[in-house]
XYZ file of C-alpha atoms in Angstrom:
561
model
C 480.170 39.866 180.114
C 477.882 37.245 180.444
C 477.085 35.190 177.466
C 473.425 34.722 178.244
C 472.994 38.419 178.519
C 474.154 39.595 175.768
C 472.166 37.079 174.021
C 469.173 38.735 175.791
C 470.009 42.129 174.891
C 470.422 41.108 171.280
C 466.603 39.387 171.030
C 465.062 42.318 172.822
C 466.745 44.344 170.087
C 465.797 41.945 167.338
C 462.287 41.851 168.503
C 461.670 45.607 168.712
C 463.081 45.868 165.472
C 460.370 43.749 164.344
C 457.464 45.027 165.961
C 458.252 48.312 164.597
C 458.384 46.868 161.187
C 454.671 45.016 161.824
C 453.111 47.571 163.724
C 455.090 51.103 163.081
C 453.804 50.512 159.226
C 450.256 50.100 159.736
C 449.845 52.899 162.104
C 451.808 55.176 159.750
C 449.725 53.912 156.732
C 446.371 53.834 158.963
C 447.294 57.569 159.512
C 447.753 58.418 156.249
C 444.737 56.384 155.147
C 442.999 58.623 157.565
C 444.481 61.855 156.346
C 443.359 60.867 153.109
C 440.094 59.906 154.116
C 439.590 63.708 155.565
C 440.825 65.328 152.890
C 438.805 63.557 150.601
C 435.639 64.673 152.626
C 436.623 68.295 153.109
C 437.343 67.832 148.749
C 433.813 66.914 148.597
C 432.236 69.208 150.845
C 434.141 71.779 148.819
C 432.895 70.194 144.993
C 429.503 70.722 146.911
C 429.401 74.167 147.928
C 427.526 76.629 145.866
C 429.279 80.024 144.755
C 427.394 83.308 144.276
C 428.048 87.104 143.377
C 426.914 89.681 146.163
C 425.907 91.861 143.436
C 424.219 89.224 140.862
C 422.908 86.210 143.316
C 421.252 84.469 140.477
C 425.232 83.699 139.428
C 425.428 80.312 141.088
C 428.533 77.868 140.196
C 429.895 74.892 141.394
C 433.123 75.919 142.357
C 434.786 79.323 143.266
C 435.774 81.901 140.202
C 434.745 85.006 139.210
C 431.559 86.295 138.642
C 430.483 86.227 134.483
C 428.982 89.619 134.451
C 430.735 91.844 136.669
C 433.918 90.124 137.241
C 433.618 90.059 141.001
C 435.359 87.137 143.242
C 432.071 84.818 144.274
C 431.010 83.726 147.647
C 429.514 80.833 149.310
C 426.087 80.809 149.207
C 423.811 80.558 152.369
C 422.822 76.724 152.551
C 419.448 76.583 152.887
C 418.024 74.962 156.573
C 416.844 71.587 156.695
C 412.918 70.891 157.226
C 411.497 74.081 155.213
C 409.418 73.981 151.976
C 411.226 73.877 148.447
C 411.002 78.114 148.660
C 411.071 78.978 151.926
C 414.258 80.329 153.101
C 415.618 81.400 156.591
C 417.137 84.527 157.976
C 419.307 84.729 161.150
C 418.252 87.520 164.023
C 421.049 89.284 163.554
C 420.211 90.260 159.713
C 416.772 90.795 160.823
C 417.733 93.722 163.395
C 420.363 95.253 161.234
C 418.234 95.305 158.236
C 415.108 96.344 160.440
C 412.514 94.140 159.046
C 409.207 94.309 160.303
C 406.206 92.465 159.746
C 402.344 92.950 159.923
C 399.553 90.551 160.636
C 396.529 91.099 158.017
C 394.086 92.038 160.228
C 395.477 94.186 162.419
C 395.984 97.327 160.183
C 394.383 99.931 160.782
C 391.912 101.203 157.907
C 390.555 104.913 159.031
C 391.075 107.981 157.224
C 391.159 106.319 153.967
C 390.765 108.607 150.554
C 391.412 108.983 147.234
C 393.654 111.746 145.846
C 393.258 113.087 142.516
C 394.746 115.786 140.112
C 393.406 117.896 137.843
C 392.828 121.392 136.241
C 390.372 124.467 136.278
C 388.227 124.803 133.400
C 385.681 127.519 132.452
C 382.018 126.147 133.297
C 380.508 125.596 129.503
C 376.921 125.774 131.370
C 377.597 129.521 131.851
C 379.262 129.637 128.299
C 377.632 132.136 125.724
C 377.945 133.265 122.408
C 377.812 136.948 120.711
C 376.437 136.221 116.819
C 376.147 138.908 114.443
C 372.784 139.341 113.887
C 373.063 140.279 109.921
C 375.279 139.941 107.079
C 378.546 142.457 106.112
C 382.151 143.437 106.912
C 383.733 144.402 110.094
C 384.935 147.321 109.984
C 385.848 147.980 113.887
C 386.517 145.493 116.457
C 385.954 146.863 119.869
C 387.041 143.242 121.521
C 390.558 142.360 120.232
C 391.314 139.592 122.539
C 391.206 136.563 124.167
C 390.691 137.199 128.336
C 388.998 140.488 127.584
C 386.204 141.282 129.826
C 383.017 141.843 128.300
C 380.260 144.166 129.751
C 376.567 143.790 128.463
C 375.262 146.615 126.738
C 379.652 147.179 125.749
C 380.282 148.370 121.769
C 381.330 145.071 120.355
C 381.747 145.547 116.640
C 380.909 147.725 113.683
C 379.905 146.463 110.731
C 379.049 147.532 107.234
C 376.302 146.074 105.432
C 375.023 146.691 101.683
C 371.821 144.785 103.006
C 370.858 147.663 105.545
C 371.700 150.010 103.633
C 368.756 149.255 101.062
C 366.739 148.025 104.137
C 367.182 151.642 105.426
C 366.035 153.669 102.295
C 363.024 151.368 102.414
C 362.310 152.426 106.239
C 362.710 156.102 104.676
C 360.141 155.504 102.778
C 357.375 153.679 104.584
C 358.200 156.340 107.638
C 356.827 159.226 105.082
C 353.707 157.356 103.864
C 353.245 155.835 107.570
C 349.955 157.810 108.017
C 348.701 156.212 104.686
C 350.377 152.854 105.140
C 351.165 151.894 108.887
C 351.456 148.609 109.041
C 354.075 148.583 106.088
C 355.811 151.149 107.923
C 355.544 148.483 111.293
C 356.517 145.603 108.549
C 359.576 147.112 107.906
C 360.382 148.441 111.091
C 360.135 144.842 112.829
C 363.119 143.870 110.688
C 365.793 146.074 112.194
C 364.215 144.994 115.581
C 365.072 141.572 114.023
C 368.504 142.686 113.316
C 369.057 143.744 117.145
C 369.374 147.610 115.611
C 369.242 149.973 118.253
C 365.884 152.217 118.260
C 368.851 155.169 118.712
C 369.986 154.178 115.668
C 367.117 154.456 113.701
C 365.392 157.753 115.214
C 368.670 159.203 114.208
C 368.222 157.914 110.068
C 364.617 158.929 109.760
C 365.470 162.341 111.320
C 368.175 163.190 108.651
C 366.717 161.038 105.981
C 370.241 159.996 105.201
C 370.803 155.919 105.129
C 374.005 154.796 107.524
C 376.631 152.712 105.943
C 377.716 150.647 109.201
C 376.138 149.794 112.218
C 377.473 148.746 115.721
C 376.678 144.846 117.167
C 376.145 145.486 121.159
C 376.967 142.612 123.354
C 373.856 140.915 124.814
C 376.249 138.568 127.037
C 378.516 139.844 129.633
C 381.738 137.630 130.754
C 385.148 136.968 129.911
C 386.089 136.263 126.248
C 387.401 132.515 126.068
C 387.348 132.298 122.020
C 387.380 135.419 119.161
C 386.210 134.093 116.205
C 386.735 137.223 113.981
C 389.097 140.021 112.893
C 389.269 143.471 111.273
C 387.720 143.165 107.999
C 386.221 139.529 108.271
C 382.949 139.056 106.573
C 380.313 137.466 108.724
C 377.033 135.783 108.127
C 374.033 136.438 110.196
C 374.134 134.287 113.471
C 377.660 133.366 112.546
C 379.563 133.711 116.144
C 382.193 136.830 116.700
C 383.140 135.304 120.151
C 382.652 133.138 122.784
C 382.543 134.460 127.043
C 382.438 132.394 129.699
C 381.008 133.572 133.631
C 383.720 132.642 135.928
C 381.543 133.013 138.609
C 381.491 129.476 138.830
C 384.148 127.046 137.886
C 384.639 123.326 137.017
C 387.711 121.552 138.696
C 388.404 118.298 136.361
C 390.182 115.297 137.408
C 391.542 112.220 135.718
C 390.262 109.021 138.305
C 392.031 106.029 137.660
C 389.979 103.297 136.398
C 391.345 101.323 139.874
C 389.013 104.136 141.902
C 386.424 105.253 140.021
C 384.267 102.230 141.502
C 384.537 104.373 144.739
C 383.673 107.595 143.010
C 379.809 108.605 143.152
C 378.185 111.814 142.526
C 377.293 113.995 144.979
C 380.435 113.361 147.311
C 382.283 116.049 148.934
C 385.293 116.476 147.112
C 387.651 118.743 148.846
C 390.084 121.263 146.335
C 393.285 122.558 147.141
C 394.594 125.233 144.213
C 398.493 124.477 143.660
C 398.482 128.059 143.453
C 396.446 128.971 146.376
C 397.830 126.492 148.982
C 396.666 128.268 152.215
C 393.132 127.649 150.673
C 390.529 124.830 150.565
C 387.642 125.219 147.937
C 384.735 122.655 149.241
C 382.566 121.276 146.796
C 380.458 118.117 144.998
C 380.952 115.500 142.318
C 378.940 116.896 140.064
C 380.247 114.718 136.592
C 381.415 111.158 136.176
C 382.179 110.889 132.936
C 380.887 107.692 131.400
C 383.195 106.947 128.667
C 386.873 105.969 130.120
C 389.612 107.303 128.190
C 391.591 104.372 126.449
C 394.638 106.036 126.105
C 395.512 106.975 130.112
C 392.952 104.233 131.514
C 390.810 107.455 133.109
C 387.840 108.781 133.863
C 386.693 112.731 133.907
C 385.406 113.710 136.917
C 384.144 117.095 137.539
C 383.315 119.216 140.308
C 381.951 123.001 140.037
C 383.379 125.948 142.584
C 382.317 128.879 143.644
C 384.397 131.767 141.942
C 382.776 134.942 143.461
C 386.137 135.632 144.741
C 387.743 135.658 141.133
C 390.795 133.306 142.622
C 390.445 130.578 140.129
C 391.456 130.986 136.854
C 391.470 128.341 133.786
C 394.222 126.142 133.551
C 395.143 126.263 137.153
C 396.326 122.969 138.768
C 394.466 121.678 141.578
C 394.552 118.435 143.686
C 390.794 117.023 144.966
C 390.860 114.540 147.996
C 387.720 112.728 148.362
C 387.212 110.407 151.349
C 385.838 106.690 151.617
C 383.351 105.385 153.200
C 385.565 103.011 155.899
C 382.512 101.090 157.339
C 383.664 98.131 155.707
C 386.821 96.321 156.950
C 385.991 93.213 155.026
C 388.887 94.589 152.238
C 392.190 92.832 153.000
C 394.978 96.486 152.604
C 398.470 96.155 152.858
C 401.200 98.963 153.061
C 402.588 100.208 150.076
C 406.150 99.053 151.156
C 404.790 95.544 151.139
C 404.812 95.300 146.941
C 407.438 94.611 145.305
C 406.271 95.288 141.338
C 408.303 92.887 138.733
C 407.215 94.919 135.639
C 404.335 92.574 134.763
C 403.081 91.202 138.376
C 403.521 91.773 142.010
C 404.726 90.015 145.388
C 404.955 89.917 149.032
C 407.051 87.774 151.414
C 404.861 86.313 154.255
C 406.400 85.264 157.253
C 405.338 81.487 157.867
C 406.583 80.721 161.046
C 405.774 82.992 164.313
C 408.301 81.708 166.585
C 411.650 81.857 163.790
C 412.343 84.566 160.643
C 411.444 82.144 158.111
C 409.920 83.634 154.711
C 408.449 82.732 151.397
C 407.684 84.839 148.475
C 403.595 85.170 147.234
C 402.131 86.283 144.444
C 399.042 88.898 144.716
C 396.603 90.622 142.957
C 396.552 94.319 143.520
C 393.643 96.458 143.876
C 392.822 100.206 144.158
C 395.306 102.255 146.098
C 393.777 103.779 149.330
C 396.597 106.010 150.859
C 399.596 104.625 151.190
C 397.805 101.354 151.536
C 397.002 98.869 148.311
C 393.781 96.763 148.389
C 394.448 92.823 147.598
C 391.981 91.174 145.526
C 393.514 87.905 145.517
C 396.733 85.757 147.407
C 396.417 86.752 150.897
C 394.046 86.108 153.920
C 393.385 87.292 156.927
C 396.446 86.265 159.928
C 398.968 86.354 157.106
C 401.966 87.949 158.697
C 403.423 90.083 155.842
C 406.956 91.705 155.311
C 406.085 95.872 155.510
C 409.560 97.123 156.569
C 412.893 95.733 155.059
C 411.266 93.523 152.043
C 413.803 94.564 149.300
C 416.611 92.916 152.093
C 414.143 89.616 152.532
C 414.157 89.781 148.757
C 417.805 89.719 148.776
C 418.320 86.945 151.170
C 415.962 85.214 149.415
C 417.625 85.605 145.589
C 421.495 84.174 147.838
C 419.516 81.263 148.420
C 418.541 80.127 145.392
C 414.832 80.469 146.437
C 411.682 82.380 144.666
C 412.431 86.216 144.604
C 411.598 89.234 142.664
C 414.590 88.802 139.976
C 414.134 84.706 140.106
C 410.589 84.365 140.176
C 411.070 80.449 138.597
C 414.305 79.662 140.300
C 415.797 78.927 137.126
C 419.608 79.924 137.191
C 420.880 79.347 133.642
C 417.871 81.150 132.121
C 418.336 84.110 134.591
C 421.880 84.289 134.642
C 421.219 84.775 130.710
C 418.961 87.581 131.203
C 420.427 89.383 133.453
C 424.220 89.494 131.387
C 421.617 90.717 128.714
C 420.370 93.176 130.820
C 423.630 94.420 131.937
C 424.194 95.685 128.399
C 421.794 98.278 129.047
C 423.083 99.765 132.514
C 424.927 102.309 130.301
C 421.843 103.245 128.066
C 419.606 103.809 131.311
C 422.005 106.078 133.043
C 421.932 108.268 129.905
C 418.546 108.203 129.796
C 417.837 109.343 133.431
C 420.478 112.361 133.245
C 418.286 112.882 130.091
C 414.924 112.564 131.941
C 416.637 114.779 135.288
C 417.791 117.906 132.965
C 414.001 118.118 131.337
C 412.890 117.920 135.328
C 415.219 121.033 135.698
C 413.992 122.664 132.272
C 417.664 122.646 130.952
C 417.156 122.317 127.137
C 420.891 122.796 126.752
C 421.505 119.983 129.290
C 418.752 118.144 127.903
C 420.095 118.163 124.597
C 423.621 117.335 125.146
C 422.128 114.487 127.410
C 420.478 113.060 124.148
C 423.384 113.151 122.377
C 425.178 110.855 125.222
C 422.053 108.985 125.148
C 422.709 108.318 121.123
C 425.959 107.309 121.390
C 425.246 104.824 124.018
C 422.754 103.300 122.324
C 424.517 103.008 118.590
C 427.679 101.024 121.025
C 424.709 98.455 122.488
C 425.936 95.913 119.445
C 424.391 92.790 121.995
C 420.957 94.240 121.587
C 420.902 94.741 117.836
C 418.326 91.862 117.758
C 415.618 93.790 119.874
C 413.203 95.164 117.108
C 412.072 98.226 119.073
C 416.184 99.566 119.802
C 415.955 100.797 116.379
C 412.546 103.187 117.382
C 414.523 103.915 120.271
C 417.399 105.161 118.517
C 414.884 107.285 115.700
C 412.841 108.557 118.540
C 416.392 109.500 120.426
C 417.239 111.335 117.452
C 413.991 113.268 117.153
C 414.485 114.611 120.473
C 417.979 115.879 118.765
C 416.411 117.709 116.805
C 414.156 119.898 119.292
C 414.619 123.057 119.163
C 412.512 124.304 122.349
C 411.875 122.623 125.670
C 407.884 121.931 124.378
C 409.275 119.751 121.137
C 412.052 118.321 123.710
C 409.030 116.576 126.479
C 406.659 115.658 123.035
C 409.900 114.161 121.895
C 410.474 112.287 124.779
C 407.037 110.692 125.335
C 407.935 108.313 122.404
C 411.539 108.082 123.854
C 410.768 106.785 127.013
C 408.185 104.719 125.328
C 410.941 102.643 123.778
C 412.984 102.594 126.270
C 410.207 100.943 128.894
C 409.784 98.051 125.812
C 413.046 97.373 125.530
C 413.376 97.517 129.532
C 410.589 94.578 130.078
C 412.185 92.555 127.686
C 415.249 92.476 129.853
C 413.410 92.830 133.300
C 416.490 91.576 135.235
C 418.338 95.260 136.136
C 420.637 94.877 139.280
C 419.226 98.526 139.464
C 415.717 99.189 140.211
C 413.929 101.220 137.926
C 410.168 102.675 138.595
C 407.591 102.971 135.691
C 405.634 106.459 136.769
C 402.870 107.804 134.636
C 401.071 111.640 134.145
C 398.035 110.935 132.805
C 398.125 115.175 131.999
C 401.139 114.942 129.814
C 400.670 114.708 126.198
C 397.740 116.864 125.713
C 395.850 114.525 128.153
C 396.427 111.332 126.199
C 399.115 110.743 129.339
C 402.770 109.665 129.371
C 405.449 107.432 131.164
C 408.984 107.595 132.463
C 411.429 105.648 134.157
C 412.674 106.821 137.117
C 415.347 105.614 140.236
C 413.469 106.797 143.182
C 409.349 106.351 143.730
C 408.914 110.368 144.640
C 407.314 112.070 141.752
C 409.214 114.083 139.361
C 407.577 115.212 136.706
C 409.859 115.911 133.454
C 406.932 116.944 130.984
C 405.849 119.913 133.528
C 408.567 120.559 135.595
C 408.057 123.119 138.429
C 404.736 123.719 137.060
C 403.585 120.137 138.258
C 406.480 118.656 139.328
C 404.563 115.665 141.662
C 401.780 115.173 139.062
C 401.616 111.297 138.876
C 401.925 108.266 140.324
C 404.306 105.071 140.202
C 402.795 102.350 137.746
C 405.232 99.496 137.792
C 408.718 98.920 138.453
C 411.872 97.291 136.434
């Protein structure tokens, strides 16, 4: 072979060589520079996500892990969109159809039919109340009305009672009924005393025709009615004018209601008030506000109001529960109203999510002031105006969304996550005690005082093993009041126990107003003897557990946890 040529073939060789040495080098190291490069980036995108629980969304970390209070694996949370306030947050379409969220514009609600519903009781009318005295000193002998609901007849045997003081007073009508022709107007003197003394003329013909004084006379009833009060028995001593009972005419009626101090503004006299009788459902008793009370009742923050019924029918008997609707005068739509299922209640103040863009689902929480509830509608007296377009359908799932984004929500109101994480891993110690407490609260629904009381027991236990909350002054009255319900013997000592109980329970539950679980404060301003009581309950329907089935939707939702 050629010289030259292989000389050729050697330099080509040599060269390559060389180029791949240059060049191969700094492409490989320009690649791996690269790769580096990316995975550096996709590092720092990673350092910058944010990590949340899907069942405690103030829990937000820099890095993946588990969640601190319930040990779940944590998510990515939703980055908020560019070009929206601090607090406003976006939702896609999608989430908005699944969770069916609908909104309202302020403005365009409708406002007719509008009333207020109140509860209340039937109570003998004290203007037709009367009062059967004696009419002179001695002892009862008989009693001719023994008890309480008796009816009482005018003209009916009441009483008969023996008197010392007649007895001389009748020996002294002896005597000035002999010498009458000599000395009438002694005889008339004495005569106008048993008159006094409401003695029947029978009575007396009978001693001045045998000459012989009677030991005991009989008290006729000068009132007719239906005995509400006996204020003597068999062998009582009575004064005269002291009372032997009290009747009432239940011709007539009153129907009393408690009126939230939120309504009573829209409560006059003299408005028709119509009654429905829980025990008389097919019927509707019209009538009038005839009372407003003017002194409100410190205790249950209401007001007496009072209408009278006709009775001639003898339906309506005291103690009966009865539900009055009165209805507003809608003439002025000046009031901004917004659904119930708009509010979202924190405990100690209340919110709604407006929409703030028409054309794209983007939200932000608001604080309002609440006014009286009109229906299922609640007046606002302050944070919204008219064209606001509120959340009405779906808010608890805006609220959500909202609390995965780090914004302003109903369990983050300051957007503070170290503060609410805190709370809420506090609150979590108290999951157990509320679940006790509402299979308490459920088995006193049912009037089950054997449930009931084994439920307090559970309750107890659960309490004595929250160690975390040993700090909280009124978990101590919780635990005496707990085991004073214990100790109730009957389902009446078992509710009065439990008005305390709950008491507690809703202090302690404030304090720690971060429950995954929501928890509704409902109120009976009945229970107690009338001084009203709360309870904590999981759903908003009424279920009253100091009456039962005897007034098992008596009250109303307060505030929620």
């Amino acid at each position: 072979m050629n010289k030259n040529v292989i000389y050729l073939i050697f330099a080509v060789l040599i060269g390559l060589f060389a180029g791949w040495l240059l060049f191969g080098t700094t492409s490989n190291s320009s690649s791996e520079n690269k790769t580096s490069k990316e995975e550096k980036h996709s590092l720092e995108e990673h350092r910058s996500e944010i990590w949340t629980c899907s069942m405690h969304p103030q829990v937000r970390q820099q890095e993946p892990g588990d969640c601190p209070i319930c040990g779940m694996d944590l998510i990515p949370a939703e980055s908020s969109a560019t070009g929206l306030a601090p607090n406003e947050f976006k939702m896609t379409e999608n989430a908005m159809a699944l969770a069916n969220i609908q909104t309202t514009v302020i403005g365009e609600m409708s406002s007719s039919n509008s009333s207020i519903e109140l509860s209340g009781k039937i109570k003998a009318n004290d203007d037709k109340a009367a009062t059967q005295p004696a009419h002179f000193n001695g002892r009862v002998d008989q009693l001719y009305v023994t008890s309480v609901g008796e009816t009482v007849r005018k003209g009916q045997a009441v009483a008969k009672i023996y008197s010392p003081e007649l007895v001389a007073a009748q020996q002294e009508l002896i005597t000035a009924y002999r010498i009458k022709d000599a000395q009438p107007q002694l005889y008339t003197a004495v005569k106008n005393k048993f008159m006094n003394w409401m003695i029947p003329q029978s009575q007396l013909a009978e001693v001045l025709k045998t000459g012989i004084p009677k030991p005991s006379f009989t008290i006729y009833a000068q009132v007719s009615g239906v005995v509400t009060e006996l204020m003597v028995n068999k062998g009582s001593h009575v004064m005269d004018g002291q009372p032997i009972f009290k009747v009432a005419n239940l011709s007539t009626v009153w129907a009393e209601f408690d009126a939230y101090e939120t309504t009573i503004q829209d409560i006059k006299e003299g408005q028709d008030i119509s009654v429905v009788v829980k025990a008389i459902p097919n019927k509707t008793f019209n009538a009038k506000v005839s009372f407003i009370d003017p002194i409100l009742n410190t205790s249950t923050r209401t007001v007496r109001v009072r209408a009278t019924l006709n009775n001639k029918e003898d339906l309506l008997k005291p103690g009966m529960f009865v539900t009055g609707t009165i209805k507003l005068d809608t003439d002025n739509n000046t009031q901004i109203t917004v659904p119930k299922s708009a509010v979202l209640w924190t405990g100690e103040q209340s919110l709604v999510y407006i929409k703030t863009t028409a054309t794209s689902p983007t939200f932000i929480m608001r604080n309002v002031t609440l006014g009286r509830t009109v229906n299922d509608n609640y007046e606002i007296q302050s944070g919204l105006k008219i064209g606001d377009e509120v959340v009405t359908n779906g808010t608890f799932t805006v609220d959500a969304a909202a609390q995965l984004q780090g914004k302003q929500s109903m369990m983050n109101p300051t957007t503070g996550s170290d503060t609410m994480n805190k709370q809420l891993e506090d609150s979590s110690y108290l999951n157990d005690v509320m679940i006790k407490y509402i299979v308490l609260k459920d088995a006193l629904v049912n009037s089950d005082t054997k449930a009931a009381h084994q439920a307090s027991n559970n309750l107890l236990k659960s309490i004595r093993n929250t160690e975390e909350l040993k700090d909280v002054s009124a978990l101590k009255a919780l635990e005496t009041t707990t085991q004073n319900f214990i100790k109730a013997e009957t389902l009446a000592q078992q509710r009065s126990a439990f008005v305390g109980l709950s008491k507690n329970l809703i202090k302690i539950s404030k304090g720690f107003s971060s429950q995954n679980t929501t928890y509704y404060i409902q109120e009976c301003p009945m229970a107690n003897n009338n001084n009203g009581a709360q309870w904590l309950a999981l759903e908003k329907g009424i279920k009253n557990p100091y009456f039962g089935e005897a007034m098992l939707d008596c009250g109303s939702v307060i505030g929620r946890l």
